[in-house]
Amino acid sequence: MKHSFTQLGLMEPLLRAIREQGYDTPTSIQSQAIPLLLKGRDLLGIAQTGTGKTAAFALPILDYLARDPMPRVARKPSALVLTPTRELAVQIADSFGAYGRHVDIRYAAVFGGVSQVPQVKALRRGLDVLVATPGRLIDLMQQGQVDLSAVEVFVLDEADRMLDMGFLPAVRKVLQTLPQKRQSLLFSATMPDNIVELAASILHKPVRVEVTPPATTVERIDQCVLHVDKKDKRELLAEVLRNPALERVLVFTRTKHGADRVSKHLRQVGESADAIHGDKSQGARQRALEAFRRGKVKVLVATDIAARGIDVADITHVVNFDLPNEPESYVHRIGRTARAGRGGVAISFCSPDERRHLQAIERETRSKVRVVDDHGFVSKQPVEPVRSKNPAGDRQWKKRQHRRRGRSAAAASA
Ligand code: AMP
């Protein structure tokens, strides 16, 4: 394992940019992947957002392109990064900008939901690195605005989400137009069979790099749960936010409406808050995210889908305003506060009907979430017993109990 960036073999202008970013030591995926990628190997990276995987692929790509510069040709990028969401596309492009600030590399991001005019302009000017979401990329390819025949390095980012979101046909279409001779990288947080197959069809003798599973992220996070009735959640959130330790807070709600209602209520009580979700325009989402990233907005309220790929450093607290019914979503959500090895705090509100979600989460993470009960809105409903998801089973149980009581009463009187 390499313990400093200077040992990885990257060129000096990149090392300088890394220092300016404030990174001291490479993360595990960076120290494992970068030397191999610099040698031109294909890579299967099993890693999720938060592990430093963006720099793990962006740095070797920048090194490769900047070491041996070629004239730029309009519409023909040399490197292509495919990623599932707009937010990720913007973040990845920003990373290329940050790490590549001392080399002469041009990059752009193309994604849907916004005008394609500036994107087409960037393509026409000529660029080295193109970061794209599949839908917009296919559109632009069909219009003849982009030509992938000169791609030398191809990255498929978040492959599992890509498939979850139904992008497999688009990914295949893109693959068909890439040159055979190229370096390919595939990143995925999980490796279900369909990803194994996809990887086999894309990668040539890849090295496999796997980094720590989410459980270790969970261990670093201070988690607690507050039992509260549904109707009191907004007031409770306002109370919790009065603690000055909550500096940059990501709040999760189950629905888009919920996200709007919560952020509106917070503004009414004087907090700086905004909401992002799929019903908002791309521009509005980006503005909200940017304000949050810069610390202008303290609380960002989001749904799971909208929060996918949000990568904001220094989120001090994640609040689960609603508990997710999928334990994996819980792990994903709270992982936002423990980026790149830092710790964080996750606060969950649990209404009586969400207690079974809490149980599922505790089973999945094999830990008990600490209960905080010194707040002003403690639910009066007893914490136990948890109601069953199976009312038919409950009825059967009651019937049996009734019969049993009858039997024992009969036995007692005999
Ligand atoms: P990623 O997994 O690529 O989304 O990166 C997660 C976060 O870690 C981003 O905010 C990066 O800026 C940050 N990061 C990446 N590499 C390092 C590093 N070596 N040291 C400190 N922070 C890093």
JSON list of C-alpha atoms in Angstrom, two decimals, residues 272-379:
[
{"chain": "A", "resi": 272, "resn": "SER", "atom": "CA", "xyz": [-31.94, 28.76, 6.01]},
{"chain": "A", "resi": 273, "resn": "ALA", "atom": "CA", "xyz": [-33.22, 25.74, 4.15]},
{"chain": "A", "resi": 274, "resn": "ASP", "atom": "CA", "xyz": [-33.91, 24.57, 0.63]},
{"chain": "A", "resi": 275, "resn": "ALA", "atom": "CA", "xyz": [-35.29, 21.43, -0.96]},
{"chain": "A", "resi": 276, "resn": "ILE", "atom": "CA", "xyz": [-34.13, 19.39, -3.94]},
{"chain": "A", "resi": 277, "resn": "HIS", "atom": "CA", "xyz": [-36.17, 16.74, -5.67]},
{"chain": "A", "resi": 278, "resn": "GLY", "atom": "CA", "xyz": [-37.10, 15.48, -9.10]},
{"chain": "A", "resi": 279, "resn": "ASP", "atom": "CA", "xyz": [-39.93, 17.99, -9.66]},
{"chain": "A", "resi": 280, "resn": "LYS", "atom": "CA", "xyz": [-37.57, 20.92, -9.49]},
{"chain": "A", "resi": 281, "resn": "SER", "atom": "CA", "xyz": [-35.85, 22.16, -12.62]},
{"chain": "A", "resi": 282, "resn": "GLN", "atom": "CA", "xyz": [-32.25, 21.20, -13.11]},
{"chain": "A", "resi": 283, "resn": "GLY", "atom": "CA", "xyz": [-31.25, 24.83, -12.66]},
{"chain": "A", "resi": 284, "resn": "ALA", "atom": "CA", "xyz": [-33.08, 25.11, -9.34]},
{"chain": "A", "resi": 285, "resn": "ARG", "atom": "CA", "xyz": [-31.52, 21.87, -8.09]},
{"chain": "A", "resi": 286, "resn": "GLN", "atom": "CA", "xyz": [-28.06, 23.00, -9.02]},
{"chain": "A", "resi": 287, "resn": "ARG", "atom": "CA", "xyz": [-28.52, 26.39, -7.40]},
{"chain": "A", "resi": 288, "resn": "ALA", "atom": "CA", "xyz": [-29.75, 24.79, -4.18]},
{"chain": "A", "resi": 289, "resn": "LEU", "atom": "CA", "xyz": [-26.87, 22.33, -4.16]},
{"chain": "A", "resi": 290, "resn": "GLU", "atom": "CA", "xyz": [-24.32, 25.03, -4.82]},
{"chain": "A", "resi": 291, "resn": "ALA", "atom": "CA", "xyz": [-25.70, 27.27, -2.05]},
{"chain": "A", "resi": 292, "resn": "PHE", "atom": "CA", "xyz": [-25.57, 24.30, 0.32]},
{"chain": "A", "resi": 293, "resn": "ARG", "atom": "CA", "xyz": [-22.03, 23.40, -0.73]},
{"chain": "A", "resi": 294, "resn": "ARG", "atom": "CA", "xyz": [-20.87, 26.96, -0.15]},
{"chain": "A", "resi": 295, "resn": "GLY", "atom": "CA", "xyz": [-22.49, 27.09, 3.27]},
{"chain": "A", "resi": 296, "resn": "LYS", "atom": "CA", "xyz": [-25.02, 29.74, 2.24]},
{"chain": "A", "resi": 297, "resn": "VAL", "atom": "CA", "xyz": [-27.84, 27.33, 3.02]},
{"chain": "A", "resi": 298, "resn": "LYS", "atom": "CA", "xyz": [-27.55, 25.35, 6.24]},
{"chain": "A", "resi": 299, "resn": "VAL", "atom": "CA", "xyz": [-30.20, 22.70, 5.65]},
{"chain": "A", "resi": 300, "resn": "LEU", "atom": "CA", "xyz": [-30.84, 20.82, 2.43]},
{"chain": "A", "resi": 301, "resn": "VAL", "atom": "CA", "xyz": [-33.97, 18.68, 2.36]},
{"chain": "A", "resi": 302, "resn": "ALA", "atom": "CA", "xyz": [-33.92, 15.89, -0.22]},
{"chain": "A", "resi": 303, "resn": "THR", "atom": "CA", "xyz": [-35.59, 12.70, -1.33]},
{"chain": "A", "resi": 304, "resn": "ASP", "atom": "CA", "xyz": [-33.47, 9.58, -1.83]},
{"chain": "A", "resi": 305, "resn": "ILE", "atom": "CA", "xyz": [-33.52, 9.86, -5.60]},
{"chain": "A", "resi": 306, "resn": "ALA", "atom": "CA", "xyz": [-32.54, 13.53, -5.61]},
{"chain": "A", "resi": 307, "resn": "ALA", "atom": "CA", "xyz": [-29.78, 12.85, -3.09]},
{"chain": "A", "resi": 308, "resn": "ARG", "atom": "CA", "xyz": [-28.15, 10.19, -5.24]},
{"chain": "A", "resi": 309, "resn": "GLY", "atom": "CA", "xyz": [-24.65, 11.22, -5.88]},
{"chain": "A", "resi": 310, "resn": "ILE", "atom": "CA", "xyz": [-24.79, 14.44, -3.88]},
{"chain": "A", "resi": 311, "resn": "ASP", "atom": "CA", "xyz": [-21.23, 14.81, -2.85]},
{"chain": "A", "resi": 312, "resn": "VAL", "atom": "CA", "xyz": [-20.86, 17.65, -0.42]},
{"chain": "A", "resi": 313, "resn": "ALA", "atom": "CA", "xyz": [-17.92, 17.53, 1.92]},
{"chain": "A", "resi": 314, "resn": "ASP", "atom": "CA", "xyz": [-18.33, 18.36, 5.60]},
{"chain": "A", "resi": 315, "resn": "ILE", "atom": "CA", "xyz": [-21.97, 17.47, 6.04]},
{"chain": "A", "resi": 316, "resn": "THR", "atom": "CA", "xyz": [-22.02, 17.50, 9.85]},
{"chain": "A", "resi": 317, "resn": "HIS", "atom": "CA", "xyz": [-25.40, 15.82, 10.28]},
{"chain": "A", "resi": 318, "resn": "VAL", "atom": "CA", "xyz": [-27.80, 13.67, 8.34]},
{"chain": "A", "resi": 319, "resn": "VAL", "atom": "CA", "xyz": [-31.38, 13.75, 9.61]},
{"chain": "A", "resi": 320, "resn": "ASN", "atom": "CA", "xyz": [-33.80, 11.02, 8.59]},
{"chain": "A", "resi": 321, "resn": "PHE", "atom": "CA", "xyz": [-37.03, 12.97, 8.87]},
{"chain": "A", "resi": 322, "resn": "ASP", "atom": "CA", "xyz": [-38.72, 9.80, 7.61]},
{"chain": "A", "resi": 323, "resn": "LEU", "atom": "CA", "xyz": [-37.09, 6.43, 8.04]},
{"chain": "A", "resi": 324, "resn": "PRO", "atom": "CA", "xyz": [-36.54, 4.58, 4.78]},
{"chain": "A", "resi": 325, "resn": "ASN", "atom": "CA", "xyz": [-38.17, 1.17, 4.45]},
{"chain": "A", "resi": 326, "resn": "GLU", "atom": "CA", "xyz": [-35.00, -0.20, 2.83]},
{"chain": "A", "resi": 327, "resn": "PRO", "atom": "CA", "xyz": [-32.10, -0.64, 5.25]},
{"chain": "A", "resi": 328, "resn": "GLU", "atom": "CA", "xyz": [-29.64, -0.08, 2.37]},
{"chain": "A", "resi": 329, "resn": "SER", "atom": "CA", "xyz": [-31.11, 3.39, 1.82]},
{"chain": "A", "resi": 330, "resn": "TYR", "atom": "CA", "xyz": [-30.42, 4.13, 5.47]},
{"chain": "A", "resi": 331, "resn": "VAL", "atom": "CA", "xyz": [-26.80, 3.11, 5.07]},
{"chain": "A", "resi": 332, "resn": "HIS", "atom": "CA", "xyz": [-26.48, 5.19, 1.90]},
{"chain": "A", "resi": 333, "resn": "ARG", "atom": "CA", "xyz": [-28.12, 8.21, 3.49]},
{"chain": "A", "resi": 334, "resn": "ILE", "atom": "CA", "xyz": [-26.04, 8.30, 6.64]},
{"chain": "A", "resi": 335, "resn": "GLY", "atom": "CA", "xyz": [-22.87, 7.63, 4.62]},
{"chain": "A", "resi": 336, "resn": "ARG", "atom": "CA", "xyz": [-23.18, 11.21, 3.34]},
{"chain": "A", "resi": 337, "resn": "THR", "atom": "CA", "xyz": [-21.86, 12.50, 6.62]},
{"chain": "A", "resi": 338, "resn": "ALA", "atom": "CA", "xyz": [-18.75, 10.34, 6.77]},
{"chain": "A", "resi": 339, "resn": "ARG", "atom": "CA", "xyz": [-16.93, 11.18, 3.57]},
{"chain": "A", "resi": 340, "resn": "ALA", "atom": "CA", "xyz": [-13.33, 10.20, 2.99]},
{"chain": "A", "resi": 341, "resn": "GLY", "atom": "CA", "xyz": [-12.70, 8.78, 6.41]},
{"chain": "A", "resi": 342, "resn": "ARG", "atom": "CA", "xyz": [-14.36, 11.46, 8.50]},
{"chain": "A", "resi": 343, "resn": "GLY", "atom": "CA", "xyz": [-16.98, 10.75, 11.17]},
{"chain": "A", "resi": 344, "resn": "GLY", "atom": "CA", "xyz": [-20.43, 12.29, 11.35]},
{"chain": "A", "resi": 345, "resn": "VAL", "atom": "CA", "xyz": [-23.76, 12.22, 13.11]},
{"chain": "A", "resi": 346, "resn": "ALA", "atom": "CA", "xyz": [-27.01, 10.66, 11.91]},
{"chain": "A", "resi": 347, "resn": "ILE", "atom": "CA", "xyz": [-30.27, 11.52, 13.66]},
{"chain": "A", "resi": 348, "resn": "SER", "atom": "CA", "xyz": [-33.40, 9.55, 12.81]},
{"chain": "A", "resi": 349, "resn": "PHE", "atom": "CA", "xyz": [-36.98, 10.48, 13.62]},
{"chain": "A", "resi": 350, "resn": "CYS", "atom": "CA", "xyz": [-39.11, 7.41, 14.16]},
{"chain": "A", "resi": 351, "resn": "SER", "atom": "CA", "xyz": [-42.89, 7.60, 14.34]},
{"chain": "A", "resi": 352, "resn": "PRO", "atom": "CA", "xyz": [-44.82, 4.61, 15.74]},
{"chain": "A", "resi": 353, "resn": "ASP", "atom": "CA", "xyz": [-45.60, 3.29, 12.25]},
{"chain": "A", "resi": 354, "resn": "GLU", "atom": "CA", "xyz": [-41.91, 3.43, 11.30]},
{"chain": "A", "resi": 355, "resn": "ARG", "atom": "CA", "xyz": [-40.67, 1.25, 14.15]},
{"chain": "A", "resi": 356, "resn": "ARG", "atom": "CA", "xyz": [-40.55, -1.82, 11.97]},
{"chain": "A", "resi": 357, "resn": "HIS", "atom": "CA", "xyz": [-38.25, 0.06, 9.58]},
{"chain": "A", "resi": 358, "resn": "LEU", "atom": "CA", "xyz": [-35.99, 0.82, 12.52]},
{"chain": "A", "resi": 359, "resn": "GLN", "atom": "CA", "xyz": [-35.92, -2.86, 13.45]},
{"chain": "A", "resi": 360, "resn": "ALA", "atom": "CA", "xyz": [-35.01, -3.83, 9.89]},
{"chain": "A", "resi": 361, "resn": "ILE", "atom": "CA", "xyz": [-32.19, -1.27, 9.91]},
{"chain": "A", "resi": 362, "resn": "GLU", "atom": "CA", "xyz": [-30.85, -2.56, 13.22]},
{"chain": "A", "resi": 363, "resn": "ARG", "atom": "CA", "xyz": [-30.93, -6.11, 11.88]},
{"chain": "A", "resi": 364, "resn": "GLU", "atom": "CA", "xyz": [-29.11, -5.10, 8.70]},
{"chain": "A", "resi": 365, "resn": "THR", "atom": "CA", "xyz": [-26.41, -3.04, 10.41]},
{"chain": "A", "resi": 366, "resn": "ARG", "atom": "CA", "xyz": [-26.19, -5.52, 13.29]},
{"chain": "A", "resi": 367, "resn": "SER", "atom": "CA", "xyz": [-26.29, -2.73, 15.81]},
{"chain": "A", "resi": 368, "resn": "LYS", "atom": "CA", "xyz": [-28.76, -1.04, 18.09]},
{"chain": "A", "resi": 369, "resn": "VAL", "atom": "CA", "xyz": [-29.36, 2.64, 17.39]},
{"chain": "A", "resi": 370, "resn": "ARG", "atom": "CA", "xyz": [-29.07, 4.74, 20.56]},
{"chain": "A", "resi": 371, "resn": "VAL", "atom": "CA", "xyz": [-32.40, 6.22, 21.70]},
{"chain": "A", "resi": 372, "resn": "VAL", "atom": "CA", "xyz": [-32.45, 9.91, 22.70]},
{"chain": "A", "resi": 373, "resn": "ASP", "atom": "CA", "xyz": [-35.44, 10.65, 24.90]},
{"chain": "A", "resi": 374, "resn": "ASP", "atom": "CA", "xyz": [-34.74, 14.06, 26.39]},
{"chain": "A", "resi": 375, "resn": "HIS", "atom": "CA", "xyz": [-36.42, 16.04, 23.63]},
{"chain": "A", "resi": 376, "resn": "GLY", "atom": "CA", "xyz": [-39.67, 17.97, 23.79]},
{"chain": "A", "resi": 377, "resn": "PHE", "atom": "CA", "xyz": [-41.80, 15.76, 21.54]},
{"chain": "A", "resi": 378, "resn": "VAL", "atom": "CA", "xyz": [-41.34, 12.21, 22.81]},
{"chain": "A", "resi": 379, "resn": "SER", "atom": "CA", "xyz": [-44.04, 9.97, 21.36]}
]
